[in-house]
Structure formats: structure tokens, C-alpha cells
GROMACS .gro file of C-alpha atoms in nm:
model
  267
    1MET     CA    1   1.802  -1.696   0.714
    2SER     CA    2   1.475  -1.556   0.807
    3ASP     CA    3   1.283  -1.472   0.481
    4PRO     CA    4   1.286  -1.151   0.350
    5ILE     CA    5   0.881  -1.179   0.349
    6LEU     CA    6   0.691  -1.300   0.603
    7PHE     CA    7   0.303  -1.439   0.462
    8THR     CA    8   0.051  -1.550   0.624
    9VAL     CA    9  -0.334  -1.572   0.571
   10ASP     CA   10  -0.599  -1.520   0.856
   11ASP     CA   11  -0.942  -1.501   0.827
   12GLY     CA   12  -0.948  -1.371   0.519
   13LEU     CA   13  -0.663  -1.133   0.554
   14ALA     CA   14  -0.345  -1.194   0.384
   15ARG     CA   15  -0.038  -1.022   0.600
   16LEU     CA   16   0.291  -0.943   0.398
   17THR     CA   17   0.577  -0.815   0.653
   18LEU     CA   18   0.903  -0.711   0.532
   19ASN     CA   19   1.134  -0.881   0.727
   20ARG     CA   20   1.485  -0.706   0.653
   21PRO     CA   21   1.489  -0.506   0.996
   22ALA     CA   22   1.895  -0.469   0.975
   23SER     CA   23   1.851  -0.306   0.656
   24LEU     CA   24   1.595  -0.103   0.755
   25ASN     CA   25   1.316  -0.366   0.519
   26ALA     CA   26   1.547  -0.128   0.192
   27PHE     CA   27   1.516  -0.413  -0.091
   28ASP     CA   28   1.797  -0.632  -0.227
   29ALA     CA   29   1.743  -0.894  -0.457
   30ASP     CA   30   1.589  -1.129  -0.215
   31LEU     CA   31   1.369  -0.951  -0.095
   32ALA     CA   32   1.265  -0.816  -0.465
   33MET     CA   33   1.147  -1.171  -0.588
   34ALA     CA   34   0.995  -1.242  -0.256
   35TRP     CA   35   0.813  -0.974  -0.326
   36ARG     CA   36   0.736  -1.018  -0.658
   37ASP     CA   37   0.625  -1.371  -0.538
   38VAL     CA   38   0.410  -1.349  -0.261
   39THR     CA   39   0.252  -1.027  -0.381
   40ALA     CA   40   0.104  -1.283  -0.699
   41GLU     CA   41   0.009  -1.513  -0.418
   42ALA     CA   42  -0.197  -1.267  -0.181
   43VAL     CA   43  -0.393  -1.153  -0.459
   44GLY     CA   44  -0.428  -1.469  -0.676
   45ARG     CA   45  -0.597  -1.621  -0.329
   46ASP     CA   46  -0.966  -1.659  -0.278
   47ASP     CA   47  -0.956  -1.687   0.088
   48VAL     CA   48  -0.801  -1.297   0.052
   49ARG     CA   49  -0.992  -1.043   0.075
   50ALA     CA   50  -0.788  -0.806   0.227
   51ILE     CA   51  -0.455  -0.733   0.247
   52LEU     CA   52  -0.237  -0.542   0.556
   53LEU     CA   53   0.087  -0.455   0.424
   54ASP     CA   54   0.368  -0.423   0.737
   55ALA     CA   55   0.719  -0.463   0.870
   56ALA     CA   56   0.989  -0.555   1.081
   57GLY     CA   57   1.202  -0.373   1.282
   58ARG     CA   58   1.223   0.038   1.331
   59ALA     CA   59   1.125   0.153   1.032
   60PHE     CA   60   0.887   0.072   0.777
   61CYS     CA   61   1.092   0.096   0.413
   62ALA     CA   62   1.399   0.237   0.307
   63GLY     CA   63   1.354   0.229  -0.054
   64GLY     CA   64   1.657   0.017  -0.208
   65ASP     CA   65   1.988  -0.192  -0.039
   66VAL     CA   66   2.252   0.106  -0.121
   67VAL     CA   67   2.488  -0.134   0.045
   68ALA     CA   68   2.407  -0.424  -0.175
   69MET     CA   69   2.375  -0.158  -0.515
   70ALA     CA   70   2.739  -0.077  -0.437
   71THR     CA   71   2.874  -0.428  -0.346
   72THR     CA   72   2.674  -0.625  -0.600
   73MET     CA   73   2.513  -0.490  -0.910
   74GLY     CA   74   2.738  -0.379  -1.144
   75SER     CA   75   2.536  -0.126  -1.383
   76GLY     CA   76   2.271   0.002  -1.405
   77ALA     CA   77   2.075  -0.230  -1.632
   78ASP     CA   78   2.113  -0.434  -1.304
   79ILE     CA   79   1.920  -0.157  -1.107
   80THR     CA   80   1.681  -0.126  -1.413
   81SER     CA   81   1.608  -0.513  -1.413
   82LEU     CA   82   1.621  -0.499  -1.010
   83ALA     CA   83   1.339  -0.233  -1.047
   84HIS     CA   84   1.070  -0.447  -1.302
   85VAL     CA   85   1.085  -0.723  -1.026
   86ILE     CA   86   0.964  -0.539  -0.782
   87ASN     CA   87   0.740  -0.308  -0.989
   88GLU     CA   88   0.545  -0.703  -1.100
   89GLY     CA   89   0.481  -0.674  -0.692
   90ILE     CA   90   0.346  -0.311  -0.700
   91LEU     CA   91   0.143  -0.356  -1.032
   92SER     CA   92  -0.019  -0.691  -0.822
   93LEU     CA   93  -0.115  -0.517  -0.566
   94THR     CA   94  -0.246  -0.180  -0.706
   95GLN     CA   95  -0.422  -0.348  -0.986
   96SER     CA   96  -0.619  -0.572  -0.787
   97ALA     CA   97  -0.970  -0.552  -0.648
   98ILE     CA   98  -0.818  -0.651  -0.314
   99PRO     CA   99  -0.856  -0.355  -0.034
  100VAL     CA  100  -0.465  -0.330   0.083
  101VAL     CA  101  -0.365  -0.172   0.394
  102ALA     CA  102  -0.001  -0.031   0.533
  103ALA     CA  103   0.106  -0.031   0.870
  104ALA     CA  104   0.453   0.230   0.785
  105HIS     CA  105   0.547   0.305   1.109
  106GLY     CA  106   0.910   0.480   1.149
  107THR     CA  107   1.095   0.629   0.889
  108THR     CA  108   0.991   0.564   0.486
  109ALA     CA  109   1.218   0.675   0.277
  110GLY     CA  110   1.322   0.642  -0.155
  111GLY     CA  111   1.138   0.349  -0.303
  112GLY     CA  112   0.960   0.262   0.032
  113LEU     CA  113   0.761   0.542  -0.070
  114GLY     CA  114   0.634   0.355  -0.348
  115ILE     CA  115   0.585   0.038  -0.141
  116LEU     CA  116   0.388   0.244   0.088
  117MET     CA  117   0.166   0.437  -0.180
  118CYS     CA  118   0.121   0.010  -0.314
  119SER     CA  119  -0.164  -0.003  -0.035
  120ASP     CA  120  -0.525   0.215  -0.041
  121TYR     CA  121  -0.500   0.290   0.320
  122ALA     CA  122  -0.207   0.387   0.526
  123VAL     CA  123  -0.122   0.452   0.894
  124VAL     CA  124   0.156   0.554   1.007
  125GLY     CA  125   0.326   0.620   1.317
  126ALA     CA  126   0.315   0.998   1.512
  127SER     CA  127   0.730   1.027   1.523
  128SER     CA  128   0.738   0.884   1.127
  129LYS     CA  129   0.885   1.060   0.858
  130ILE     CA  130   0.797   1.012   0.508
  131GLY     CA  131   1.034   1.111   0.199
  132SER     CA  132   1.197   1.082  -0.143
  133LEU     CA  133   1.617   1.170  -0.053
  134TYR     CA  134   1.686   0.962  -0.410
  135ALA     CA  135   1.899   1.301  -0.527
  136ASN     CA  136   2.082   1.205  -0.146
  137ILE     CA  137   2.279   0.925  -0.358
  138GLY     CA  138   2.278   1.071  -0.736
  139LEU     CA  139   1.969   0.873  -0.834
  140THR     CA  140   1.588   0.951  -0.929
  141PRO     CA  141   1.249   0.830  -0.806
  142ASP     CA  142   1.154   0.427  -0.936
  143LEU     CA  143   0.916   0.186  -0.787
  144SER     CA  144   0.597   0.413  -0.907
  145VAL     CA  145   0.724   0.717  -0.695
  146SER     CA  146   0.658   0.938  -0.985
  147ALA     CA  147   0.364   0.789  -1.097
  148GLN     CA  148   0.201   0.761  -0.740
  149LEU     CA  149   0.295   1.106  -0.538
  150ALA     CA  150   0.197   1.345  -0.740
  151ARG     CA  151  -0.192   1.153  -0.794
  152ALA     CA  152  -0.182   1.128  -0.424
  153VAL     CA  153  -0.041   1.496  -0.325
  154GLY     CA  154  -0.060   1.685  -0.639
  155GLU     CA  155   0.214   1.774  -0.842
  156ARG     CA  156   0.335   2.063  -0.668
  157ARG     CA  157   0.386   1.892  -0.361
  158ALA     CA  158   0.523   1.630  -0.571
  159LEU     CA  159   0.794   1.809  -0.658
  160GLN     CA  160   0.875   1.970  -0.356
  161LEU     CA  161   0.947   1.676  -0.227
  162VAL     CA  162   1.231   1.485  -0.479
  163LEU     CA  163   1.344   1.853  -0.536
  164GLN     CA  164   1.451   1.849  -0.148
  165ASP     CA  165   1.634   1.655   0.098
  166ARG     CA  166   1.289   1.660   0.327
  167LEU     CA  167   1.102   1.374   0.522
  168LEU     CA  168   0.789   1.480   0.594
  169SER     CA  169   0.634   1.473   0.962
  170ALA     CA  170   0.384   1.227   1.046
  171GLU     CA  171   0.172   1.554   1.066
  172GLU     CA  172   0.248   1.691   0.699
  173ALA     CA  173   0.215   1.331   0.550
  174VAL     CA  174  -0.171   1.306   0.675
  175GLU     CA  175  -0.180   1.695   0.589
  176TRP     CA  176  -0.087   1.615   0.220
  177GLY     CA  177  -0.299   1.328   0.176
  178LEU     CA  178  -0.025   1.115   0.123
  179VAL     CA  179  -0.140   0.897   0.430
  180ALA     CA  180  -0.508   0.838   0.621
  181GLU     CA  181  -0.353   0.844   0.982
  182ALA     CA  182  -0.093   0.901   1.230
  183VAL     CA  183  -0.117   0.718   1.491
  184ALA     CA  184   0.088   0.755   1.856
  185ALA     CA  185   0.103   0.539   2.137
  186ASP     CA  186   0.096   0.621   2.540
  187ALA     CA  187   0.437   0.865   2.626
  188ASP     CA  188   0.467   0.611   2.883
  189ALA     CA  189   0.448   0.314   2.655
  190GLY     CA  190   0.789   0.089   2.553
  191ALA     CA  191   1.008   0.137   2.214
  192ASP     CA  192   0.764  -0.056   2.006
  193ALA     CA  193   0.479   0.077   2.112
  194GLU     CA  194   0.405   0.325   1.832
  195ALA     CA  195   0.451   0.040   1.596
  196ASP     CA  196   0.225  -0.177   1.754
  197ALA     CA  197   0.000   0.073   1.769
  198VAL     CA  198   0.020   0.148   1.401
  199ARG     CA  199  -0.023  -0.297   1.385
  200ALA     CA  200  -0.361  -0.249   1.567
  201ARG     CA  201  -0.491  -0.011   1.398
  202ALA     CA  202  -0.389  -0.110   1.037
  203GLU     CA  203  -0.526  -0.473   1.076
  204GLN     CA  204  -0.846  -0.299   1.290
  205ILE     CA  205  -0.935  -0.167   0.939
  206ALA     CA  206  -0.908  -0.474   0.715
  207ARG     CA  207  -1.119  -0.658   0.967
  208PHE     CA  208  -1.359  -0.358   0.878
  209TRP     CA  209  -1.325  -0.452   0.569
  210LEU     CA  210  -1.394  -0.797   0.634
  211ALA     CA  211  -1.666  -0.823   0.818
  212GLY     CA  212  -1.860  -0.555   0.579
  213ALA     CA  213  -1.872  -0.622   0.200
  214ALA     CA  214  -1.528  -0.696   0.110
  215GLY     CA  215  -1.599  -0.755  -0.232
  216ALA     CA  216  -1.748  -0.428  -0.290
  217TYR     CA  217  -1.481  -0.252  -0.132
  218GLY     CA  218  -1.206  -0.430  -0.359
  219GLN     CA  219  -1.445  -0.329  -0.651
  220ALA     CA  220  -1.444   0.066  -0.579
  221LYS     CA  221  -1.050   0.038  -0.500
  222ARG     CA  222  -1.039  -0.081  -0.848
  223LEU     CA  223  -1.241   0.209  -1.059
  224VAL     CA  224  -1.063   0.448  -0.858
  225ARG     CA  225  -0.743   0.294  -0.921
  226SER     CA  226  -0.792   0.240  -1.284
  227GLN     CA  227  -0.972   0.502  -1.329
  228PRO     CA  228  -0.647   0.682  -1.519
  229SER     CA  229  -0.666   0.418  -1.743
  230ARG     CA  230  -0.995   0.569  -1.939
  231SER     CA  231  -1.177   0.867  -2.062
  232PHE     CA  232  -1.427   1.014  -1.829
  233ALA     CA  233  -1.698   0.831  -2.067
  234GLU     CA  234  -1.544   0.528  -2.049
  235GLN     CA  235  -1.517   0.547  -1.652
  236LEU     CA  236  -1.899   0.608  -1.674
  237ALA     CA  237  -1.948   0.316  -1.860
  238GLU     CA  238  -1.714   0.080  -1.621
  239GLU     CA  239  -1.887   0.247  -1.322
  240ALA     CA  240  -2.246   0.089  -1.490
  241ARG     CA  241  -2.106  -0.277  -1.576
  242SER     CA  242  -1.965  -0.293  -1.263
  243ILE     CA  243  -2.218  -0.231  -1.002
  244GLY     CA  244  -2.476  -0.376  -1.261
  245ALA     CA  245  -2.241  -0.679  -1.140
  246ALA     CA  246  -2.226  -0.633  -0.790
  247PHE     CA  247  -2.633  -0.606  -0.787
  248GLU     CA  248  -2.539  -0.980  -0.893
  249THR     CA  249  -2.368  -1.070  -0.606
  250ALA     CA  250  -2.495  -1.328  -0.302
  251ASP     CA  251  -2.351  -1.044  -0.039
  252ALA     CA  252  -2.535  -0.776  -0.266
  253LYS     CA  253  -2.861  -0.974  -0.291
  254ALA     CA  254  -2.860  -1.006   0.103
  255ARG     CA  255  -2.800  -0.673   0.181
  256VAL     CA  256  -2.998  -0.468  -0.038
  257ALA     CA  257  -3.332  -0.730   0.033
  258GLY     CA  258  -3.229  -0.655   0.397
  259PHE     CA  259  -3.212  -0.270   0.370
  260ALA     CA  260  -3.534  -0.283   0.179
  261ALA     CA  261  -3.669  -0.472   0.474
  262SER     CA  262  -3.576  -0.219   0.745
  263ARG     CA  263  -3.733   0.035   0.535
  264GLY     CA  264  -4.070  -0.175   0.508
  265GLY     CA  265  -4.021  -0.231   0.142
  266GLY     CA  266  -4.030  -0.606   0.224
  267ARG     CA  267  -4.349  -0.620   0.348
   0.00000   0.00000   0.00000
């Protein structure tokens, strides 16, 4: 039996691949527990400075596995418990000081939208579709959708998405600010070409972080992500503390000295 998440680390980049392609990478109990454990490992490792989140098969994530819900979960308490497990992984990624890029080809729906929004930069395919669709089976948003969607696109647009049987096109998702980029494949390329192009572009973004001041990008992500927990004055104080701490790092010292020297300040 294949692992529900594939996990590799290569030269500072951790890749987390949802690996239930036959179920459109929908979350059952096994994937939920693997997600919690793998995300915790990724953010806890000293050799990880960027994270790429992608998926096997023809879709990114269809949210919860409805078949598993119907056949293996006997109560609402079971669903709540499973959501709490997945939420641990969501918190690991969103609260970390490591930038996360998502390669979200194909369809993303339901709780998969919350998984997508765990990333700090999202790339989709030109033919990708993204939506909520919880109410189609009588359920309500979970996995951070109600917490993150309005922050990402505004309250009115968030309501439009969760109160309609609607899938956004890739173009609409970019226009709304839900994702950063939509990538197209050559018209003559094979069926998997768009997914490959999405993954390649996401890795290019991650490698850009790694080639630069990855620590500074990570702290910038942390500042933006954690801002709602502070007042404006508290956020100013945290920014001041953070930039001072960054100035003391070896990477910043070298970059500041190099910049100064290039402007004649090192003479």
C-alpha cells in the first residue's frame, strides 16, 4: 500500500505530495494522520528552508473523502476528531517561518481549498477549477476555509463562493487573489503536461527562495500570517524586533555588507 503522503527533502526543499490519486487526494483517516505527522516533521527540520506542496494524479485535493465518511465514520464526533487532526497540519504550515508554495493542478474543492490556502504562494493550471461545494452534501466549511478564505479574497467574495454551487476558473482565482499564477501547457503536449508545468513553476519559485535569503522570506511570511493576532501597535513592535533579529544573522550581515560595498560604502 502506497504512503498517503510522499515526503522528500532535497537541498533545503521539502516536497509533500498528497498521494491518494484514485480518490482525488481526498482526506481519509490515514491521509489525515500522515498529513499531521509529515507537516510537523517538515517544519521541524533544520535542513528545510522551503516547502512545496503538490499532489499525485489528476486533481490537487477534493477535500474530505465522502465515501469514507459514509462507511467508516459513525457520528459527527468522528468527523470533528478527524478535522482536528488535519488542523494540526494546517497550523504547522501556517504558523511556521518557512515559505510554502502549492502546485495545485486540476480541481481543488471543499477542504482541499483550506489545504491550498496553507500555502503562501499558489500556482494552478490554466484549466484548474476551485470551489467550496460543502453544501452540496449538507456540510459546512472546515480545514480553515472559513478562517482563511475571507482574508484571501474579501468577505463578500468568500460568501459568494461558499453560498453557491460554483467552481472558480483559474483566471477567476487569479483575479480574486486566491492564487498567484495560472500556468498553461503547450496545446500539443500530453494529458499530464499541465500538471507537470504547474509543478515545475512551483519548484522554480521554491528554488528562488532557496537561492536568496530564505530565512528572511520565511520571517516575512511569519509576520504577515501572524498579524491578525496582534494590535497595530503590537505588530509595529514585532516588526521592529524581527528586523533587528534579522540584522544579526550571518546571511543579513553578508548581504548588507555586500550592498554597501557595491555602493561605495565599503571603501
